[in-house]
Structure formats: C-alpha cells, structure tokens
Short mmCIF file of C-alpha atoms and ligand atoms in Angstrom, two decimals:
data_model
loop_
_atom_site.label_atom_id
_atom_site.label_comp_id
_atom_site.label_asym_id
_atom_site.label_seq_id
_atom_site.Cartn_x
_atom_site.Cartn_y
_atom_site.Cartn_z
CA UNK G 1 -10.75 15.84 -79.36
CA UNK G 2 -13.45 12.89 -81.11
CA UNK G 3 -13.51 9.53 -79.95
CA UNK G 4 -14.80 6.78 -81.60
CA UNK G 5 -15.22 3.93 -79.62
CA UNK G 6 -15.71 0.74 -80.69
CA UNK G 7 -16.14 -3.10 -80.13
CA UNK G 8 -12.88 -5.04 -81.14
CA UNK G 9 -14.24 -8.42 -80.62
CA UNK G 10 -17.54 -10.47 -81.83
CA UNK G 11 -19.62 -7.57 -79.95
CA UNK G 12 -20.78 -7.02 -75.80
CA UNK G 13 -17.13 -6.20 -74.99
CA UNK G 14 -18.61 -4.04 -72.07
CA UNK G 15 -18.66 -0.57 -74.58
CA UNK G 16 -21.83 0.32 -73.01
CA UNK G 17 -19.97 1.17 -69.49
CA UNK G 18 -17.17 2.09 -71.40
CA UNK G 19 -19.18 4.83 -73.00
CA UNK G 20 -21.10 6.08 -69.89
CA UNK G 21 -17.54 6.53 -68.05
CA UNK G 22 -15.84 8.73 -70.78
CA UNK G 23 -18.84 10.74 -71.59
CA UNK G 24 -18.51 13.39 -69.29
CA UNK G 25 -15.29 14.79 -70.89
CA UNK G 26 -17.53 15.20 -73.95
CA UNK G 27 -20.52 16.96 -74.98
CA UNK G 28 -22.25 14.87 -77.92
CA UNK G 29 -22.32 10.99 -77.96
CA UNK G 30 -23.33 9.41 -81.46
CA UNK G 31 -24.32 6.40 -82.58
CA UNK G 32 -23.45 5.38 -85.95
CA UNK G 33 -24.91 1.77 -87.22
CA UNK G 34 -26.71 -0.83 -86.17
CA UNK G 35 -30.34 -1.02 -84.52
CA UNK G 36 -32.01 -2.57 -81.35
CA UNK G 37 -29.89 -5.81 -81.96
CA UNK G 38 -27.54 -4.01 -79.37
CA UNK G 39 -27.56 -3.90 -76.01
CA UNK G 40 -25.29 -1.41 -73.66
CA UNK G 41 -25.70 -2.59 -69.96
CA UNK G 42 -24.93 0.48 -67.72
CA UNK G 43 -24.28 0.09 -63.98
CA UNK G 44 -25.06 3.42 -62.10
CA UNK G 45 -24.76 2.84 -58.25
CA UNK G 46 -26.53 -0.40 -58.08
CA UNK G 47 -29.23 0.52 -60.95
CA UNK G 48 -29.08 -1.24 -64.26
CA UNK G 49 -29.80 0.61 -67.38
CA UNK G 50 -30.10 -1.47 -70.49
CA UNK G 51 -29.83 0.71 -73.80
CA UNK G 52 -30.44 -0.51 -77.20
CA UNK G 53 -30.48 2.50 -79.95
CA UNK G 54 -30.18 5.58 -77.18
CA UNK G 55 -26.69 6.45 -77.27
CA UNK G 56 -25.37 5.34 -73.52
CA UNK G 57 -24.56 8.98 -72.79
CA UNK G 58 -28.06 10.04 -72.27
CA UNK G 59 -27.61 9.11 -68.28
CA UNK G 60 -25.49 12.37 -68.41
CA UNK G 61 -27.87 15.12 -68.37
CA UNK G 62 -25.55 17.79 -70.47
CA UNK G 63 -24.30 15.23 -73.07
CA UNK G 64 -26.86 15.64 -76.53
CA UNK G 65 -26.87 11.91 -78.00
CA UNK G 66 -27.36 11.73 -81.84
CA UNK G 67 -28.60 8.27 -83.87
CA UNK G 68 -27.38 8.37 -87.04
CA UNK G 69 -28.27 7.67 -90.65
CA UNK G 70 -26.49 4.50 -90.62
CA UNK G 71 -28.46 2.84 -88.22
CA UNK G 72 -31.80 1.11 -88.79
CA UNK G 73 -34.60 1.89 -86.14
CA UNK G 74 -37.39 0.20 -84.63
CA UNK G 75 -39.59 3.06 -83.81
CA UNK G 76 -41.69 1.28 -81.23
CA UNK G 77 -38.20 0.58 -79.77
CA UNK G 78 -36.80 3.57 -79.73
CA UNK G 79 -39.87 5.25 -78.05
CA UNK G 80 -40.02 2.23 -75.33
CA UNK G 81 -36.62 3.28 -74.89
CA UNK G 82 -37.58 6.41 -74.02
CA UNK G 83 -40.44 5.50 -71.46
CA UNK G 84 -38.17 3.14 -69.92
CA UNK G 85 -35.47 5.87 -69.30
CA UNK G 86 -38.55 8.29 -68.19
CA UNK G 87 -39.61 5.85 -65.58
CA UNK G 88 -36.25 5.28 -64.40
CA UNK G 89 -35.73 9.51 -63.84
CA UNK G 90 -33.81 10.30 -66.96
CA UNK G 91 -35.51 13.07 -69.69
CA UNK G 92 -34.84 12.80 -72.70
CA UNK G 93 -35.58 16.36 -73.57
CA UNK G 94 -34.35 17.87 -76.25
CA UNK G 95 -30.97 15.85 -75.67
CA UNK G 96 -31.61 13.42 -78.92
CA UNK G 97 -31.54 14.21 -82.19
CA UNK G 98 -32.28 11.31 -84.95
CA UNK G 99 -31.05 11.50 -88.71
CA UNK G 100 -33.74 11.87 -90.91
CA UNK G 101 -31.56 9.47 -93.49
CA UNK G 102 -31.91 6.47 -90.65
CA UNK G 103 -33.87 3.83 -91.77
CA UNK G 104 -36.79 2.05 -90.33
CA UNK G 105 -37.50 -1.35 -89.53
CA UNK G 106 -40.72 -2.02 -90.45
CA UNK G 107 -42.95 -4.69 -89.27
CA UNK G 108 -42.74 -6.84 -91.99
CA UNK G 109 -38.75 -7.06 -91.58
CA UNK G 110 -39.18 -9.24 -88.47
CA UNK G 111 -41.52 -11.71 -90.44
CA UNK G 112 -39.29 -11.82 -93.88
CA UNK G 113 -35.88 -12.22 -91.00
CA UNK G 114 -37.80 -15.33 -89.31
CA UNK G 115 -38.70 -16.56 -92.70
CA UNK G 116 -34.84 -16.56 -94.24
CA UNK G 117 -33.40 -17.75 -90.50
CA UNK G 118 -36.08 -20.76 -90.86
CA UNK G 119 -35.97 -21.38 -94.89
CA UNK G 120 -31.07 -21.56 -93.64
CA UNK G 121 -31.36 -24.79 -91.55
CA UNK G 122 -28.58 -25.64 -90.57
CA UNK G 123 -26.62 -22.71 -92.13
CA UNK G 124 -28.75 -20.48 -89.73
CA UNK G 125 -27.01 -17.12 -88.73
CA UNK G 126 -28.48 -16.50 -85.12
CA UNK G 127 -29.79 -13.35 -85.76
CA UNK G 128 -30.78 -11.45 -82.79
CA UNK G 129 -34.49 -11.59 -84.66
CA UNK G 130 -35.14 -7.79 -84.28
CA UNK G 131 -35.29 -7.27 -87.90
CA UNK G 132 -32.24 -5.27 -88.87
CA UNK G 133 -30.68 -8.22 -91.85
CA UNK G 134 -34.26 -7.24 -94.07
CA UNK G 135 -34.26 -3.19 -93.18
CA UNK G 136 -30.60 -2.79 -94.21
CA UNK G 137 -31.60 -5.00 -97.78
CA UNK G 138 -34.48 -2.85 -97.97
CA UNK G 139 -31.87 0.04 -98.19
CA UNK G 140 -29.53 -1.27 -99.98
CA UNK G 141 -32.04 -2.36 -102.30
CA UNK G 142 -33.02 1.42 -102.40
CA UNK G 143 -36.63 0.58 -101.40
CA UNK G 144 -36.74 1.45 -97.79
CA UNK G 145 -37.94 3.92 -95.82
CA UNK G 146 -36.38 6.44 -94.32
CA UNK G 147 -37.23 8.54 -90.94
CA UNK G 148 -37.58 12.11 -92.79
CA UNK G 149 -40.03 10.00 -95.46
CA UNK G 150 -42.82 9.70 -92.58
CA UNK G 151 -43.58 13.38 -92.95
CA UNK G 152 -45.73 12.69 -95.19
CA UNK G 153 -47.79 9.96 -93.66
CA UNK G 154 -50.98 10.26 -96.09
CA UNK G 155 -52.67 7.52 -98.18
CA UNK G 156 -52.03 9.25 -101.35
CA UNK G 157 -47.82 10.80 -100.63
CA UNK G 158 -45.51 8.82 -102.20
CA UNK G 159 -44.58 7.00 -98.74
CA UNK G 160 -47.93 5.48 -98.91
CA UNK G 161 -47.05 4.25 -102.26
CA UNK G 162 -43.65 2.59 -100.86
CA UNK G 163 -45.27 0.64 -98.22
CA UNK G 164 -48.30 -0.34 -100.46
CA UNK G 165 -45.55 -2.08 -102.63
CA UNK G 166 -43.38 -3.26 -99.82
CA UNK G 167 -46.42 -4.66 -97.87
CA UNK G 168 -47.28 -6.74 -100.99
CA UNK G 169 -44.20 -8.14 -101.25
CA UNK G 170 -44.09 -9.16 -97.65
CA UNK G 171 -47.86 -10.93 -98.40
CA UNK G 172 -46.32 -12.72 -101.53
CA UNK G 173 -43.16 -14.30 -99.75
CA UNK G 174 -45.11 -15.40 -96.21
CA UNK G 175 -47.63 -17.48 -97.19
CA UNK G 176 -51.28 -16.85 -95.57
CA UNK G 177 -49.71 -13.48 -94.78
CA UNK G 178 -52.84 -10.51 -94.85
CA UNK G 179 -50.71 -7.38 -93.70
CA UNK G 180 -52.64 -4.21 -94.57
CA UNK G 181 -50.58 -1.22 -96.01
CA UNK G 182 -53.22 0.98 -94.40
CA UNK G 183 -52.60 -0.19 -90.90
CA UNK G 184 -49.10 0.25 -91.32
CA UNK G 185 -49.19 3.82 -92.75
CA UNK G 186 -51.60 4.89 -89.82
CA UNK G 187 -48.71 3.12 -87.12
CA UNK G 188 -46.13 5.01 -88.71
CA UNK G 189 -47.97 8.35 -88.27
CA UNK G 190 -48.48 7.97 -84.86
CA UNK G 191 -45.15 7.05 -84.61
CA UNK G 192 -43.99 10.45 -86.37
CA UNK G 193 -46.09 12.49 -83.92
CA UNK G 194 -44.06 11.39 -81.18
CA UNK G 195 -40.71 11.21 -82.88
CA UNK G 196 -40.85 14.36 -85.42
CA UNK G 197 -39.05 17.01 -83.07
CA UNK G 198 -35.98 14.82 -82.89
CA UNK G 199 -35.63 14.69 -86.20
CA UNK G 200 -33.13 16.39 -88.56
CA UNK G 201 -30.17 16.89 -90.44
CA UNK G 202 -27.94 15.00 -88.24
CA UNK G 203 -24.93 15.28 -90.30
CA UNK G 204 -25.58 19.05 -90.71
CA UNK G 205 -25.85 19.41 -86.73
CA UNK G 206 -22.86 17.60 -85.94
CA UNK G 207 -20.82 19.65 -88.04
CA UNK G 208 -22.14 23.10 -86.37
CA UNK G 209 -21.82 21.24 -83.10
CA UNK G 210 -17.85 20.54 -84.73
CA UNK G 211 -17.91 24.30 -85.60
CA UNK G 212 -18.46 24.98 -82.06
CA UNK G 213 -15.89 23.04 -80.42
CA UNK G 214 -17.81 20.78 -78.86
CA UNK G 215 -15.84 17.11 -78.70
CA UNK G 216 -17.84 14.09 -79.69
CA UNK G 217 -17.47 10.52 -78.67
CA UNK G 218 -18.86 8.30 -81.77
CA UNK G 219 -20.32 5.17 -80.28
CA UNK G 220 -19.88 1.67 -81.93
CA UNK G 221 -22.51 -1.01 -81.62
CA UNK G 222 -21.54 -4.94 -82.10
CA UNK G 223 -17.76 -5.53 -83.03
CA UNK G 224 -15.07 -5.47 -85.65
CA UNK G 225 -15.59 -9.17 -86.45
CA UNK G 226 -19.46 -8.98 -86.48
CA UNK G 227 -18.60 -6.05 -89.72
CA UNK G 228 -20.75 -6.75 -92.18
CA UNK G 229 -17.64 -6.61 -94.87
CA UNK G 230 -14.97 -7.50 -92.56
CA UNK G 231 -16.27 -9.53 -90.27
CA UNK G 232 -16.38 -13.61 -90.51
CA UNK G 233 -18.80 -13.47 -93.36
CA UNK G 234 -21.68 -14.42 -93.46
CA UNK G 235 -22.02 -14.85 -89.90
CA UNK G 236 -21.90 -10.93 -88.98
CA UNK G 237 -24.45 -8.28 -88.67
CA UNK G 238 -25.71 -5.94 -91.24
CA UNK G 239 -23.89 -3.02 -90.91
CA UNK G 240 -19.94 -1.71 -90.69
CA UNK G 241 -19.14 -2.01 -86.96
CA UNK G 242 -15.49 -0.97 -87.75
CA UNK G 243 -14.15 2.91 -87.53
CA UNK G 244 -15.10 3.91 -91.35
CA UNK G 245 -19.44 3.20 -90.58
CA UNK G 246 -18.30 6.58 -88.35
CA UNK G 247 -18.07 8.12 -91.53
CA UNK G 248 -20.82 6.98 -93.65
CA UNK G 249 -22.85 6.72 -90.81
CA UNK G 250 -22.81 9.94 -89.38
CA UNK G 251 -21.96 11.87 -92.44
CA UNK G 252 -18.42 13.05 -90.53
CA UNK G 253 -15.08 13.34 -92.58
CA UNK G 254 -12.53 11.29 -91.54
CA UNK G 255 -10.46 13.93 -90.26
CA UNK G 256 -13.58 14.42 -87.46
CA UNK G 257 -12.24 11.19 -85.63
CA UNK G 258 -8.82 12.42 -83.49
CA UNK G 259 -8.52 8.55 -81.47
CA UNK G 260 -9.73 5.24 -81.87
CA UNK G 261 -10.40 3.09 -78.25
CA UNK G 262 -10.96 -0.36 -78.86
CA UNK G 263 -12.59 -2.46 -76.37
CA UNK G 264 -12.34 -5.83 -75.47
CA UNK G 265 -12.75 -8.22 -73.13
CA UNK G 266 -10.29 -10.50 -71.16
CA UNK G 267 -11.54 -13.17 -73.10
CA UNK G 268 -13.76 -13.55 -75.74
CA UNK G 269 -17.68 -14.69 -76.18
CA UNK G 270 -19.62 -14.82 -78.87
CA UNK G 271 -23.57 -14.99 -79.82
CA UNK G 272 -24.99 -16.89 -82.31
CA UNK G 273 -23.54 -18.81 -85.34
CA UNK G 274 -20.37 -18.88 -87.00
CA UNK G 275 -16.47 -19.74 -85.82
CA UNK G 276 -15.04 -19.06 -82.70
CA UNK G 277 -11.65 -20.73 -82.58
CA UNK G 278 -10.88 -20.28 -78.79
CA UNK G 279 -14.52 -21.90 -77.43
CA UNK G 280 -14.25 -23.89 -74.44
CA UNK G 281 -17.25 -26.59 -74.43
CA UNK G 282 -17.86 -27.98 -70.85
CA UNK G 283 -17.11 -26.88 -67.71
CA UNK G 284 -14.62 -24.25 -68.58
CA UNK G 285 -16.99 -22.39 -70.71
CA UNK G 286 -19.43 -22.44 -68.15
CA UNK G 287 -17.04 -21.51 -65.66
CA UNK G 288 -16.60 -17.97 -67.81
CA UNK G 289 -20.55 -18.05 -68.32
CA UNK G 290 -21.10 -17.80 -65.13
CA UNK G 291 -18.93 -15.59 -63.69
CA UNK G 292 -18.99 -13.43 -66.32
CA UNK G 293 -22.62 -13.32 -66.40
CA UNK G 294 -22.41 -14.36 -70.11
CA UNK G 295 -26.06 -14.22 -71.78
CA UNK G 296 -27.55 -11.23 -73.62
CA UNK G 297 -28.38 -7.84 -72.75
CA UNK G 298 -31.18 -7.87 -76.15
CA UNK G 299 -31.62 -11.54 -76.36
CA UNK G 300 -30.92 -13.69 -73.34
CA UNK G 301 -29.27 -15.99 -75.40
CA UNK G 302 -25.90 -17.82 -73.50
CA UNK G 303 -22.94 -16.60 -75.13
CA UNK G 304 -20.40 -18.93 -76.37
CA UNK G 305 -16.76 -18.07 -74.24
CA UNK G 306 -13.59 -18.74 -74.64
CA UNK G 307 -10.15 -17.59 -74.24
CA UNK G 308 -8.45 -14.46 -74.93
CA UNK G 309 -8.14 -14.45 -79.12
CA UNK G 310 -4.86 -12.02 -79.77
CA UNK G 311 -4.98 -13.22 -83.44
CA UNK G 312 -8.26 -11.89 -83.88
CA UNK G 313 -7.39 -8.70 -81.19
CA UNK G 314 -4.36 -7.72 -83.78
CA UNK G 315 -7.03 -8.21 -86.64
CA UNK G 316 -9.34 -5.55 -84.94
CA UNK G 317 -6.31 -3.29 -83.95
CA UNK G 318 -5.45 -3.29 -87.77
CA UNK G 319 -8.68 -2.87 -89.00
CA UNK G 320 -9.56 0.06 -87.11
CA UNK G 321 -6.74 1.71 -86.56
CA UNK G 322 -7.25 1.37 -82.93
CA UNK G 323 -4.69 3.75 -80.35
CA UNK G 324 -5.70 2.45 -77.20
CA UNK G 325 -7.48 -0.80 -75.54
CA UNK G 326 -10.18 -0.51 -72.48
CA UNK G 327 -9.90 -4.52 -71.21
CA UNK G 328 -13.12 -5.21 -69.20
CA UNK G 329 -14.32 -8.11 -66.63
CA UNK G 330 -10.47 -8.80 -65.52
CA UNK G 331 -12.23 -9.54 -62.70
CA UNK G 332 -13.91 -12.81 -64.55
CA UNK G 333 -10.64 -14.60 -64.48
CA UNK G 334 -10.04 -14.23 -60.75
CA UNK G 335 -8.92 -17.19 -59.12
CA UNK G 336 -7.75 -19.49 -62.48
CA UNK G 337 -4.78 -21.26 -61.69
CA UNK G 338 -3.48 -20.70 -65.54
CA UNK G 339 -5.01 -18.45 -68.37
CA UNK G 340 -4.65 -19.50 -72.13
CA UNK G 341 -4.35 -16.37 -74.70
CA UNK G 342 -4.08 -17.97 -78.55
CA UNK G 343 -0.85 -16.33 -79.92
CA UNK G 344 -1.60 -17.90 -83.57
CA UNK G 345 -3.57 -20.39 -85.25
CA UNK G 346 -2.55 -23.82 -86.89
CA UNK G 347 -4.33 -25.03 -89.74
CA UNK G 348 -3.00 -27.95 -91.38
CA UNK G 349 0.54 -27.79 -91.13
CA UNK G 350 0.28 -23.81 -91.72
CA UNK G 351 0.75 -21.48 -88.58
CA UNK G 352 -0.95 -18.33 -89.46
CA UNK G 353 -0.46 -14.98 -87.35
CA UNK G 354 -2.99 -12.89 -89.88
CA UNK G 355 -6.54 -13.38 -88.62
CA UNK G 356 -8.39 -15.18 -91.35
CA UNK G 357 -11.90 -13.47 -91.59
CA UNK G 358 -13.12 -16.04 -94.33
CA UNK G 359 -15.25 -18.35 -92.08
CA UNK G 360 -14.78 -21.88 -93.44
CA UNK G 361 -11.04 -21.07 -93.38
CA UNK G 362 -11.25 -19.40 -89.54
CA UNK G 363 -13.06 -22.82 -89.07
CA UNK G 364 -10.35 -24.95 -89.73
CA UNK G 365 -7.97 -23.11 -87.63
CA UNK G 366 -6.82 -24.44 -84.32
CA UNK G 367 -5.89 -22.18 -81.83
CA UNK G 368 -1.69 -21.98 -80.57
CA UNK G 369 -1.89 -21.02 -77.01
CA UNK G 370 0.49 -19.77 -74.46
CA UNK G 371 0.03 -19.94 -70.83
CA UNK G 372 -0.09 -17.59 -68.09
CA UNK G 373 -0.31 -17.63 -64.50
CA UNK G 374 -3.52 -16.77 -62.90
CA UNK G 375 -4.13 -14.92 -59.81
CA UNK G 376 -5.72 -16.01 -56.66
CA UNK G 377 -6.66 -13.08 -55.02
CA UNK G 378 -9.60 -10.99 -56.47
CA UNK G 379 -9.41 -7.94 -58.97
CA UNK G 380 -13.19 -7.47 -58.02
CA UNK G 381 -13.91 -3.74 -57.93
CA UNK G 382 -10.06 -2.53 -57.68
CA UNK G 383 -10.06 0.84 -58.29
CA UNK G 384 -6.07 1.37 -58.10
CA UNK G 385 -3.04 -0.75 -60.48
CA UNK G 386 -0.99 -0.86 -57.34
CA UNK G 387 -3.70 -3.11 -55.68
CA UNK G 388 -4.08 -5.12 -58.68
CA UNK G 389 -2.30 -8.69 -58.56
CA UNK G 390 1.29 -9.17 -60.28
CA UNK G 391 -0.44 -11.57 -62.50
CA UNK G 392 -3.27 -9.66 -63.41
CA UNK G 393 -0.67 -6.79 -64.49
CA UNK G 394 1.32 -9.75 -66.26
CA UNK G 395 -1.33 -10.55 -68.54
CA UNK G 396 -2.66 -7.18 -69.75
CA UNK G 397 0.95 -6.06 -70.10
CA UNK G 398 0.88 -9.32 -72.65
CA UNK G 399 -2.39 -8.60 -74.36
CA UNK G 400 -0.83 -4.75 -74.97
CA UNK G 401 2.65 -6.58 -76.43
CA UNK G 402 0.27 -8.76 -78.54
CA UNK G 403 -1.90 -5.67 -79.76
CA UNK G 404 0.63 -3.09 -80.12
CA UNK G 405 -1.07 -0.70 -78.31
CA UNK G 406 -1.69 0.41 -74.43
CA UNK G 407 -4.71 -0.88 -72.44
CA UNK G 408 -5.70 2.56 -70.79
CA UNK G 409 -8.89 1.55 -69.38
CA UNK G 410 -9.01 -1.67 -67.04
CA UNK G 411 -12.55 -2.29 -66.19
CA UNK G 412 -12.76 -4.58 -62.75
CA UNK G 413 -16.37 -4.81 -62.03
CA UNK G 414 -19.98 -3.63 -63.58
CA UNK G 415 -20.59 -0.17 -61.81
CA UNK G 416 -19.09 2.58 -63.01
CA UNK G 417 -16.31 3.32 -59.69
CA UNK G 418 -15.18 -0.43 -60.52
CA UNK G 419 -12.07 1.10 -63.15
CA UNK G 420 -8.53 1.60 -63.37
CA UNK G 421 -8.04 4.88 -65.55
CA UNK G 422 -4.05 4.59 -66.85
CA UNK G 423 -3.74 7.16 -69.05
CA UNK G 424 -5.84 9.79 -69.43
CA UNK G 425 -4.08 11.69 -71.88
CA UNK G 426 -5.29 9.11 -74.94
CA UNK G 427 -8.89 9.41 -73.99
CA UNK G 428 -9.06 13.64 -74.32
CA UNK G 429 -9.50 15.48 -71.04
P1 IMP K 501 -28.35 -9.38 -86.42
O1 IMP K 501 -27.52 -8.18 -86.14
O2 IMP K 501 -29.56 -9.48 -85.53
O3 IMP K 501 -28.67 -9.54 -87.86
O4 IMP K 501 -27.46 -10.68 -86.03
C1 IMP K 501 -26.33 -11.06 -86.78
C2 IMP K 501 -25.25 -11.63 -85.87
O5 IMP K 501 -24.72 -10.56 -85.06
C3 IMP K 501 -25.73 -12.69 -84.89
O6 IMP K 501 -24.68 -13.61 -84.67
C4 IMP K 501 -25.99 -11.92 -83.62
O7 IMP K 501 -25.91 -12.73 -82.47
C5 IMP K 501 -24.85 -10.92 -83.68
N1 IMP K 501 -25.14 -9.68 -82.95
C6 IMP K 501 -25.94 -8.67 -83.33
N2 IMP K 501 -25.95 -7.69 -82.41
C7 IMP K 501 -25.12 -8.09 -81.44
C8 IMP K 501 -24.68 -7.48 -80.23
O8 IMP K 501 -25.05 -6.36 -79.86
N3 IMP K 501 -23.79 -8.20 -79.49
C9 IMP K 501 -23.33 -9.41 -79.89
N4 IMP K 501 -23.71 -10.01 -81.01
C10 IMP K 501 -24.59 -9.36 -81.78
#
C-alpha cells in the first residue's frame, strides 16, 4: 500500500513527525514539490532533527528517500543537509536518490525573490526568501536548469550557455548587480561532484521499486491552502502541495497512490501574508504561540494562530481526497476553559459552508464559531485514548463529524512515543 501524506492546512501541521512515525511500515519515502522553504522538525528521544529537502525518513536506516522532479533544490542546501545529518550519526549512503528533472535554485533566484518581495510593498507575500517563487518561473518559463543539465558543467556545453543568459538577466533587473556566469558554472560543478551519484531517473526507479513491491509513502511539503493553484492565491507557494503534485512530481500514475492522510493541527497557524479568518490578535494568539512553540522550523518567523478552521479542513478533505486525519499538538489546548472551531463563515449577510480560496473574498469572511468545552487536565505525552480527557475525545470526535473522515493519528507531544495510533488498518501495516 502508497501513502501520500500531506499538509491540510496553511503548512507546519507537524507532517515531519508524522512522516518519521509511519515510515517504518514502508520502504521508500518521496518527496514531491517544494524546496528548502520547508521545514520537518523530528523529535527522536530528546534530539531534534530539522529537515528541509531530505525526505524525513532518512532517520530510518532501511527506508531509501527519493526528491523528486517537482521540487526545486538549493544544492548548497541539500548538501548542508547532508553534513548536518552526518554529524548528527545518520549516513546518507546510497539511501537518496534525486530526479535529474528537479530544478535548481540558483543564486540569482534569491536576489530577483528579494527584489519582487521589496518592488510588492504592501502587497508583499512573505516568502520564506529561499528562492523557490524565481526557480519555479525559471521553469515554467522553460529557461531553468535542471539537476541532470550539470553534467555537463563546461564553458562551452550548452548549460554554460543557459546561465550566461540567465546571469545577464539577473545583472539587467538588480541594478549595480556584477554576477559572473563563470563563477557560477565553476559552483555548480563542484556541486555536481558531490551530488552526481544520487542522481537519476527517479520516476524510472520508483516504478521498478513499484515493480518490486516495495510500498512508498509520498511526502507533502507546505499545505493544501499554500497550493500554488488552489491555495488562497496569490498568497501561496510555488508549487502544488495538494495530492495530484504526487503525480507530476514524481512521475507516478495516479493509481500508485492507495490512501491519502491529511494532517492537521488542532488549530490553525499560518506564516506570512494573506487571510486567515480564525486569527486571534492579543493574548489568545500568544497564548497558542507559546505553547505551541509557534515560530518556524526554516525561518523563525512567529506564526500567526488561531482557532480550529473546519471550513477550510472540509476544503482540504475535498481537495485531496483525503481518507484519514493525523490531529497533532492536542496537547496545545490543554487547560482552555472553552475551544472555538469555525463551523462556517459570514460574509455580508451570506453564510457560506464552501471554503472560498479567492483571497479578497476569504478576507471578507467572518468566522461562525461553535464552542466546546476544554479540558483541564493535560493530554501532554498520552500515549493511550482511554487516558485521554472526555473533552479532548469530544472535540476530535467533532473535527472527524466536520471532516467526514476518521482522525487515526492523535499526536500529544513532539517525540515520537508522544501518539495515539487508532486505526492502523488506514495507514498500511
Ligand atoms: P515561498 O514558498 O518561500 O515562496 O513562500 C510563499 C508562502 O508560503 C509564504 O507565505 C510562506 O510563509 C509560505 N510557506 C512556504 N513554505 C512553508 C512551510 O514549509 N510552512 C509554512 N508556510 C510556508
């Protein structure tokens, strides 16, 4: 059985530990869009392992993690990545292997993204400033550069002649701007030396690795609403976060993916620009902060919380086709006297119950909330439902009515023995 997992929210629902737990009952985890902008937090008895582009399941030393075409990658990144992981006892090996149809993100793409963030104002997206708006243009525009193109790193292949032309460019838009093409051929050969033996046919190796039986968790980065086409437009990332980028990412049919897990978080944050209907401002939206440790795993940034959005949950459930829920930090809301989850929005004298993804509409929506009871004694690292609080049960029993679909994974704390499996016949062995 494949899994694709996936963010159902505005991204850092907690997939990064979600990932790491299920990974043993797989063999391959894959990564299919995105770049660096991401960042899986893994807790591994008391050690923290922050992953940006390495597929989460790398901490397993059996599990072969693939990146594929449809991500964009920071090579300097990915090979930090890689050191960092070294240095912390995990090999990479020969457990990664990279599409040779990803794209990279070149130096100038951080320049030209601080240049349109800067030229926006006020109608700024909050990019996570790692370059990954300008590489996906650059392959949408068909003149980017792909991983399998540095194999030819020379001054006269017909890479050289690509970043000759794209160097140019990046000299013409930033003004007292001298990058030399030269340089920049030379860094991306070094780069290749290091990177070349993970390299291949991605799409061709995941279908032998098919042919063989072996099961496959596909790994989402960001979040349904952050999806580039669905998302709330144009404050979303680059790329389709949603179930079909596991298809023209990877270069899988559709038939590959068997269940779709959704993840999301007892209430909802955000980072960066762009609506957010349920945001608490003052002390309420620290209170969430706080606890919930709320400030990113790439960035640092605070993220902007709120309550639990169902409107936007059903949206994502929809969208992807999603079978099952994992809710993480439960644990967050320990000890509120009353927990809001928005049932619908008002706008005007409308009450819509279909999540509008158009922003200034979503904007103009104010959330319809019911209330629950809280719970006063802590969910903090339960391992068991029976311990769990009658409240606590109350609430994800009404997020699954609101979705549709069963929460199977209840995640009550960071490390990995802080989770309530409920059903493990949804999530393959
Ligand atoms: P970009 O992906 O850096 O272009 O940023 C576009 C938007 O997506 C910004 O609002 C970012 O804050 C958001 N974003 C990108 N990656 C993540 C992530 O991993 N978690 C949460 N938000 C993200």
């Amino acid at each position: 059985m494949n899994l694709a997992v996936l963010g159902a929210q505005w991204g850092d629902e907690g997939k990064g530990k979600v990932v790491d737990l299920l990974a043993p009952r797989f063999s391959v985890v894959a990564r299919y869009q995105g770049g660096h902008n991401a960042g899986h937090t893994v807790h591994v008895s008391g050690q923290k392992f922050v992953l940006h582009l390495i597929p989460s399941g790398i901490l397993h030393p059996e599990i072969t993690c693939v990146i594929g075409n449809g991500t964009v990658i920071d090579l300097d990144a990915l090979l930090s990545e890689v050191e960092m992981l070294a240095s912390l006892g995990i090999e990479v090996g020969d457990r990664l292997r990279i599409s040779n149809n990803a794209h990279v993100i070149m130096p100038y793409h951080r320049d030209i993204e601080l240049l349109a963030e800067a030229r926006r104002g006020e109608r700024k997206i909050g990019t996570t400033s790692r370059g990954i708006g300008p590489a996906y243009e650059d392959k949408i525009g068909r003149r980017g550069i792909r991983i399998g193109d540095l194999v030819d790193c020379s001054e006269t292949g017909a890479l050289a002649g690509i970043v000759r032309e794209n160097v140019a460019a990046r000299n013409r838009l930033i003004s007292g701007a001298a990058m030399d093409w030269k340089v920049v051929l030379a860094q991306l050969a070094v780069s290749w030396e290091r990177l070349s033996g993970w390299v291949t046919d991605s799409s061709l190796w995941l279908a032998r690795a098919r042919q063989a039986g072996q099961a496959i968790l596909f790994e989402g980065a960001q979040g349904a609403l952050l999806d580039i086409d669905h998302g709330t437009f144009p404050y979303v990332t680059s790329s389709n976060a949603t179930v079909g980028g596991v298809c023209t990412g990877l270069g899988v049919p559709p038939s590959a993916i068997d269940r779709v897990l959704g993840v999301v978080k007892a209430y909802t944050t955000r980072v960066g620009e762009g609506p957010l209907p349920t945001e608490l401002s003052g002390s309420s939206g620290d209170r969430l902060r706080e606890s919930g440790q709320e400030y990113g795993a790439s960035t640092g940034r605070p993220r902007r919380c709120g309550w639990f959005d169902a409107v936007a949950m059903r949206y994502a459930v929809r969208l992807n086709g999603i079978d099952a829920l994992a809710v993480t930090k439960l644990d967050v809301l320990d000890g509120l006297k009353e927990i809001q989850v928005c049932t619908a929005y008002r706008k005007g004298s409308e009450l819509l119950h279909d999540f509008p993804a158009d922003s200034v509409v979503l904007a103009s929506c104010e959330p319809v909330y019911e209330t629950l009871p809280g719970w006063s004694w802590l969910t903090e690292g339960v391992q068991r439902e029976e311990a769990l609080p009658p409240e606590a049960l109350a609430y994800v029993a009404r997020l699954e009515e609101l979705a549709g679909v069963p929460a199977v994974i209840l995640s009550t704390g960071s490390d990995r023995i802080d989770t309530i499996f409920r059903d493990n016949e949804i999530l393959g062995r």
